[in-house]
C-alpha cells in the first residue's frame, strides 16, 4: 500500500480513536478508513487488468499460535474471503500454518487488517466481563466468533461499496476473474482439499464480541508490527 494511502488511513484512525470524538464522529472516521482500503483494492485490480505484472497471484504462510489458535485462524479466513483471498489451514503443533493465496495487493490488505484486528480483539477481550459461573475459554471463543462474523459483514459491505463507486460494469468482471484465478491456484497446490466441519460453540460471549466487531477499526493500524509477530489474546 502506498505511503500516501497509509498516511490517510492513519490520520482517520487517529481521529476515530480521539477521546474527544463522539461515537457518531468516530464511526464516520472509521468508515472512511475502511472505504479507502476497499477502494485501493479495486484500483489495484483495474491496474493489474491492464498490466498483470504489477499485481501477480501469489501466496504466503501466516503462523497462528495458541492460545485460541483456531479462533484466530477463523478470523484470518473471515478477513481473507471478502478481500478475494483464500486460506488453507494446516495443523502445526498447537497452532496453525495458514496458507494464504491471492493477488499481491490483496494479500497485503489481508495481513494489514488481520494484524490490526488481532490487537483490537485482544483489547476487547481484556475489557469483556465474563459472567459469573461462565467458562472463561468458552466465553472467549464465542466472543471471537461474534467479533469475526461482524468484521466479515463490514468488509463485504465496504468492498461492495467500492465496486459500486467504480461504476463500470467491467469492474465486476475483473474482480470475478481474479477470484477464479486464485481458486485455480489453490486447486493446483491442494487438489484434494476438504472443507472443515462447522464449529459448535457453547459460550455466551457472541453478542459482546459482535458489538466489538461493529466498533473495530478496519484501516489496519497494526502495520508497524514486526514481521512474523502476532499479538496474543490471553488465556
Short mmCIF file of C-alpha atoms in Angstrom, two decimals:
data_model
loop_
_atom_site.label_atom_id
_atom_site.label_comp_id
_atom_site.label_asym_id
_atom_site.label_seq_id
_atom_site.Cartn_x
_atom_site.Cartn_y
_atom_site.Cartn_z
CA UNK A 1 0.00 0.00 0.00
CA UNK A 2 1.33 3.45 -0.89
CA UNK A 3 2.73 5.79 1.74
CA UNK A 4 0.10 8.38 0.83
CA UNK A 5 -2.71 5.87 1.39
CA UNK A 6 -1.23 4.73 4.70
CA UNK A 7 -0.92 8.34 5.84
CA UNK A 8 -4.59 9.00 5.09
CA UNK A 9 -5.71 5.83 6.86
CA UNK A 10 -3.58 6.53 9.93
CA UNK A 11 -4.94 10.08 10.21
CA UNK A 12 -8.51 8.84 10.02
CA UNK A 13 -7.89 6.19 12.65
CA UNK A 14 -6.17 8.67 14.95
CA UNK A 15 -9.24 10.90 14.69
CA UNK A 16 -11.55 7.94 15.26
CA UNK A 17 -9.67 7.00 18.44
CA UNK A 18 -9.56 10.55 19.84
CA UNK A 19 -11.40 10.54 23.22
CA UNK A 20 -12.92 13.91 22.30
CA UNK A 21 -14.78 12.32 19.37
CA UNK A 22 -18.45 11.47 19.71
CA UNK A 23 -19.44 7.88 18.80
CA UNK A 24 -21.01 9.18 15.56
CA UNK A 25 -17.83 11.05 14.58
CA UNK A 26 -15.64 8.06 15.43
CA UNK A 27 -17.84 5.76 13.35
CA UNK A 28 -17.63 8.18 10.41
CA UNK A 29 -13.82 8.32 10.53
CA UNK A 30 -13.60 4.52 10.77
CA UNK A 31 -15.98 4.07 7.84
CA UNK A 32 -13.84 6.38 5.73
CA UNK A 33 -10.67 4.42 6.55
CA UNK A 34 -12.41 1.19 5.55
CA UNK A 35 -13.61 2.81 2.33
CA UNK A 36 -10.06 3.85 1.41
CA UNK A 37 -8.70 0.32 1.81
CA UNK A 38 -11.55 -1.13 -0.25
CA UNK A 39 -11.05 1.49 -2.98
CA UNK A 40 -7.34 0.65 -3.03
CA UNK A 41 -8.21 -2.98 -3.74
CA UNK A 42 -10.39 -2.06 -6.72
CA UNK A 43 -7.81 0.41 -8.09
CA UNK A 44 -5.05 -2.20 -7.95
CA UNK A 45 -7.29 -4.77 -9.64
CA UNK A 46 -8.04 -2.43 -12.54
CA UNK A 47 -4.37 -1.51 -12.91
CA UNK A 48 -3.40 -5.18 -12.98
CA UNK A 49 -6.01 -5.89 -15.65
CA UNK A 50 -4.05 -3.53 -17.92
CA UNK A 51 -0.60 -4.63 -16.71
CA UNK A 52 -0.65 -8.04 -14.97
CA UNK A 53 2.99 -7.74 -13.88
CA UNK A 54 2.03 -5.03 -11.38
CA UNK A 55 -0.01 -7.41 -9.21
CA UNK A 56 0.74 -11.12 -9.63
CA UNK A 57 -1.06 -14.02 -7.98
CA UNK A 58 0.98 -15.29 -5.04
CA UNK A 59 0.83 -16.98 -1.69
CA UNK A 60 2.29 -16.68 1.78
CA UNK A 61 2.09 -18.56 5.08
CA UNK A 62 0.88 -16.86 8.25
CA UNK A 63 1.66 -18.59 11.55
CA UNK A 64 -1.26 -18.57 14.00
CA UNK A 65 -0.27 -19.58 17.51
CA UNK A 66 -2.02 -20.59 20.74
CA UNK A 67 -3.97 -19.64 22.75
CA UNK A 68 -7.20 -19.61 20.76
CA UNK A 69 -5.33 -20.55 17.60
CA UNK A 70 -8.40 -21.97 15.87
CA UNK A 71 -10.36 -18.81 16.62
CA UNK A 72 -7.56 -16.58 15.30
CA UNK A 73 -7.38 -18.76 12.18
CA UNK A 74 -11.13 -18.28 11.74
CA UNK A 75 -10.70 -14.51 11.98
CA UNK A 76 -7.98 -14.61 9.32
CA UNK A 77 -10.20 -16.62 6.97
CA UNK A 78 -13.06 -14.20 7.62
CA UNK A 79 -10.86 -11.25 6.66
CA UNK A 80 -9.36 -13.01 3.64
CA UNK A 81 -12.56 -14.06 1.90
CA UNK A 82 -14.15 -10.62 1.25
CA UNK A 83 -10.76 -9.39 0.02
CA UNK A 84 -10.68 -12.15 -2.61
CA UNK A 85 -8.04 -14.31 -0.94
CA UNK A 86 -8.29 -17.95 0.08
CA UNK A 87 -6.94 -19.71 3.20
CA UNK A 88 -5.85 -23.28 3.69
CA UNK A 89 -5.46 -24.25 7.35
CA UNK A 90 -2.67 -26.68 8.24
CA UNK A 91 -2.15 -28.00 11.75
CA UNK A 92 1.26 -27.09 13.15
CA UNK A 93 1.91 -28.07 16.76
CA UNK A 94 -0.59 -26.29 18.99
CA UNK A 95 -1.32 -23.72 16.29
CA UNK A 96 -1.83 -23.48 12.56
CA UNK A 97 0.06 -22.52 9.45
CA UNK A 98 -2.44 -20.58 7.36
CA UNK A 99 -1.52 -20.80 3.68
CA UNK A 100 -2.91 -17.67 2.02
CA UNK A 101 -3.47 -17.37 -1.73
CA UNK A 102 -4.33 -14.16 -3.56
CA UNK A 103 -3.06 -11.30 -5.64
CA UNK A 104 -0.17 -9.42 -4.06
CA UNK A 105 -2.18 -6.28 -3.26
CA UNK A 106 -4.99 -8.31 -1.68
CA UNK A 107 -2.58 -10.39 0.41
CA UNK A 108 -1.09 -7.11 1.63
CA UNK A 109 -4.54 -5.86 2.65
CA UNK A 110 -5.38 -9.12 4.45
CA UNK A 111 -2.21 -9.15 6.55
CA UNK A 112 -2.56 -5.45 7.34
CA UNK A 113 -6.12 -5.85 8.59
CA UNK A 114 -5.58 -9.16 10.36
CA UNK A 115 -2.66 -7.81 12.40
CA UNK A 116 -4.71 -4.78 13.41
CA UNK A 117 -7.78 -6.84 14.27
CA UNK A 118 -5.79 -9.23 16.46
CA UNK A 119 -4.68 -6.25 18.54
CA UNK A 120 -8.21 -4.91 18.73
CA UNK A 121 -9.61 -8.32 19.66
CA UNK A 122 -7.03 -8.68 22.43
CA UNK A 123 -8.05 -5.29 23.83
CA UNK A 124 -11.72 -6.15 23.51
CA UNK A 125 -11.36 -9.49 25.27
CA UNK A 126 -9.37 -7.88 28.07
CA UNK A 127 -12.26 -5.50 28.69
CA UNK A 128 -15.07 -8.04 28.27
CA UNK A 129 -16.61 -9.12 31.55
CA UNK A 130 -17.09 -12.88 31.78
CA UNK A 131 -20.40 -13.60 33.57
CA UNK A 132 -20.13 -15.24 36.97
CA UNK A 133 -20.04 -19.01 36.66
CA UNK A 134 -19.33 -18.95 32.92
CA UNK A 135 -16.50 -21.00 31.43
CA UNK A 136 -13.84 -18.40 30.56
CA UNK A 137 -12.40 -20.12 27.48
CA UNK A 138 -15.87 -20.93 26.08
CA UNK A 139 -16.97 -17.32 26.59
CA UNK A 140 -13.89 -16.01 24.80
CA UNK A 141 -14.25 -18.40 21.88
CA UNK A 142 -17.85 -17.34 21.32
CA UNK A 143 -16.80 -13.68 21.75
CA UNK A 144 -14.24 -14.10 18.98
CA UNK A 145 -16.84 -15.81 16.77
CA UNK A 146 -19.18 -12.83 17.16
CA UNK A 147 -16.33 -10.40 16.50
CA UNK A 148 -15.27 -12.24 13.34
CA UNK A 149 -18.80 -12.53 11.96
CA UNK A 150 -19.45 -8.80 12.14
CA UNK A 151 -15.99 -7.98 10.73
CA UNK A 152 -16.75 -10.18 7.73
CA UNK A 153 -20.08 -8.43 7.13
CA UNK A 154 -18.46 -4.99 7.34
CA UNK A 155 -15.68 -5.91 4.94
CA UNK A 156 -18.14 -7.30 2.38
CA UNK A 157 -20.17 -4.10 2.57
CA UNK A 158 -17.05 -1.95 2.11
CA UNK A 159 -15.88 -3.99 -0.88
CA UNK A 160 -19.33 -3.84 -2.49
CA UNK A 161 -19.39 -0.08 -1.97
CA UNK A 162 -16.01 0.34 -3.66
CA UNK A 163 -17.18 -1.70 -6.66
CA UNK A 164 -20.39 0.33 -6.92
CA UNK A 165 -18.44 3.57 -6.72
CA UNK A 166 -16.16 2.47 -9.56
CA UNK A 167 -19.29 2.33 -11.70
CA UNK A 168 -18.06 0.48 -14.79
CA UNK A 169 -19.65 -2.96 -15.39
CA UNK A 170 -16.21 -4.27 -16.31
CA UNK A 171 -15.07 -3.92 -12.67
CA UNK A 172 -17.20 -6.84 -11.51
CA UNK A 173 -15.84 -8.97 -14.37
CA UNK A 174 -12.25 -8.08 -13.49
CA UNK A 175 -12.80 -8.98 -9.83
CA UNK A 176 -14.59 -12.22 -10.69
CA UNK A 177 -11.70 -13.21 -12.93
CA UNK A 178 -9.24 -12.50 -10.12
CA UNK A 179 -11.25 -14.67 -7.73
CA UNK A 180 -11.32 -17.51 -10.27
CA UNK A 181 -7.56 -17.31 -10.77
CA UNK A 182 -6.98 -17.51 -7.02
CA UNK A 183 -9.28 -20.54 -6.73
CA UNK A 184 -7.42 -22.25 -9.58
CA UNK A 185 -4.09 -21.63 -7.84
CA UNK A 186 -5.41 -23.16 -4.62
CA UNK A 187 -6.68 -26.21 -6.54
CA UNK A 188 -3.28 -26.66 -8.20
CA UNK A 189 -1.47 -26.71 -4.85
CA UNK A 190 -4.16 -28.58 -2.89
CA UNK A 191 -6.06 -30.83 -5.34
CA UNK A 192 -7.69 -32.86 -2.53
CA UNK A 193 -8.72 -30.04 -0.24
CA UNK A 194 -11.52 -30.71 2.26
CA UNK A 195 -13.86 -28.21 3.89
CA UNK A 196 -13.66 -28.13 7.68
CA UNK A 197 -16.78 -29.03 9.63
CA UNK A 198 -18.60 -26.08 11.25
CA UNK A 199 -17.89 -25.49 14.94
CA UNK A 200 -20.41 -25.62 17.75
CA UNK A 201 -19.66 -23.00 20.41
CA UNK A 202 -21.35 -23.02 23.80
CA UNK A 203 -20.09 -19.79 25.35
CA UNK A 204 -22.22 -16.70 25.92
CA UNK A 205 -19.87 -14.07 24.54
CA UNK A 206 -21.13 -13.90 20.95
CA UNK A 207 -23.19 -10.73 21.38
CA UNK A 208 -20.41 -8.90 23.20
CA UNK A 209 -17.91 -9.91 20.53
CA UNK A 210 -20.28 -8.84 17.75
CA UNK A 211 -20.64 -5.41 19.32
CA UNK A 212 -16.83 -5.11 19.49
CA UNK A 213 -16.70 -6.07 15.82
CA UNK A 214 -19.06 -3.22 14.99
CA UNK A 215 -16.73 -0.79 16.78
CA UNK A 216 -13.48 -2.17 15.34
CA UNK A 217 -11.25 -0.05 13.10
CA UNK A 218 -10.77 -1.66 9.70
CA UNK A 219 -7.97 0.57 8.48
CA UNK A 220 -5.03 -1.63 9.50
CA UNK A 221 -3.38 0.36 12.27
CA UNK A 222 -1.13 -2.59 13.14
CA UNK A 223 1.12 -2.03 10.15
CA UNK A 224 4.12 -1.38 12.39
CA UNK A 225 4.11 -4.92 13.81
CA UNK A 226 7.40 -6.70 13.17
CA UNK A 227 7.39 -9.44 10.50
CA UNK A 228 6.16 -12.72 11.96
CA UNK A 229 4.99 -11.15 15.21
CA UNK A 230 1.42 -11.75 16.30
CA UNK A 231 -0.18 -10.32 19.44
CA UNK A 232 -1.74 -12.80 21.83
CA UNK A 233 -5.28 -12.94 23.11
CA UNK A 234 -4.59 -14.02 26.68
CA UNK A 235 -5.75 -17.18 28.36
#
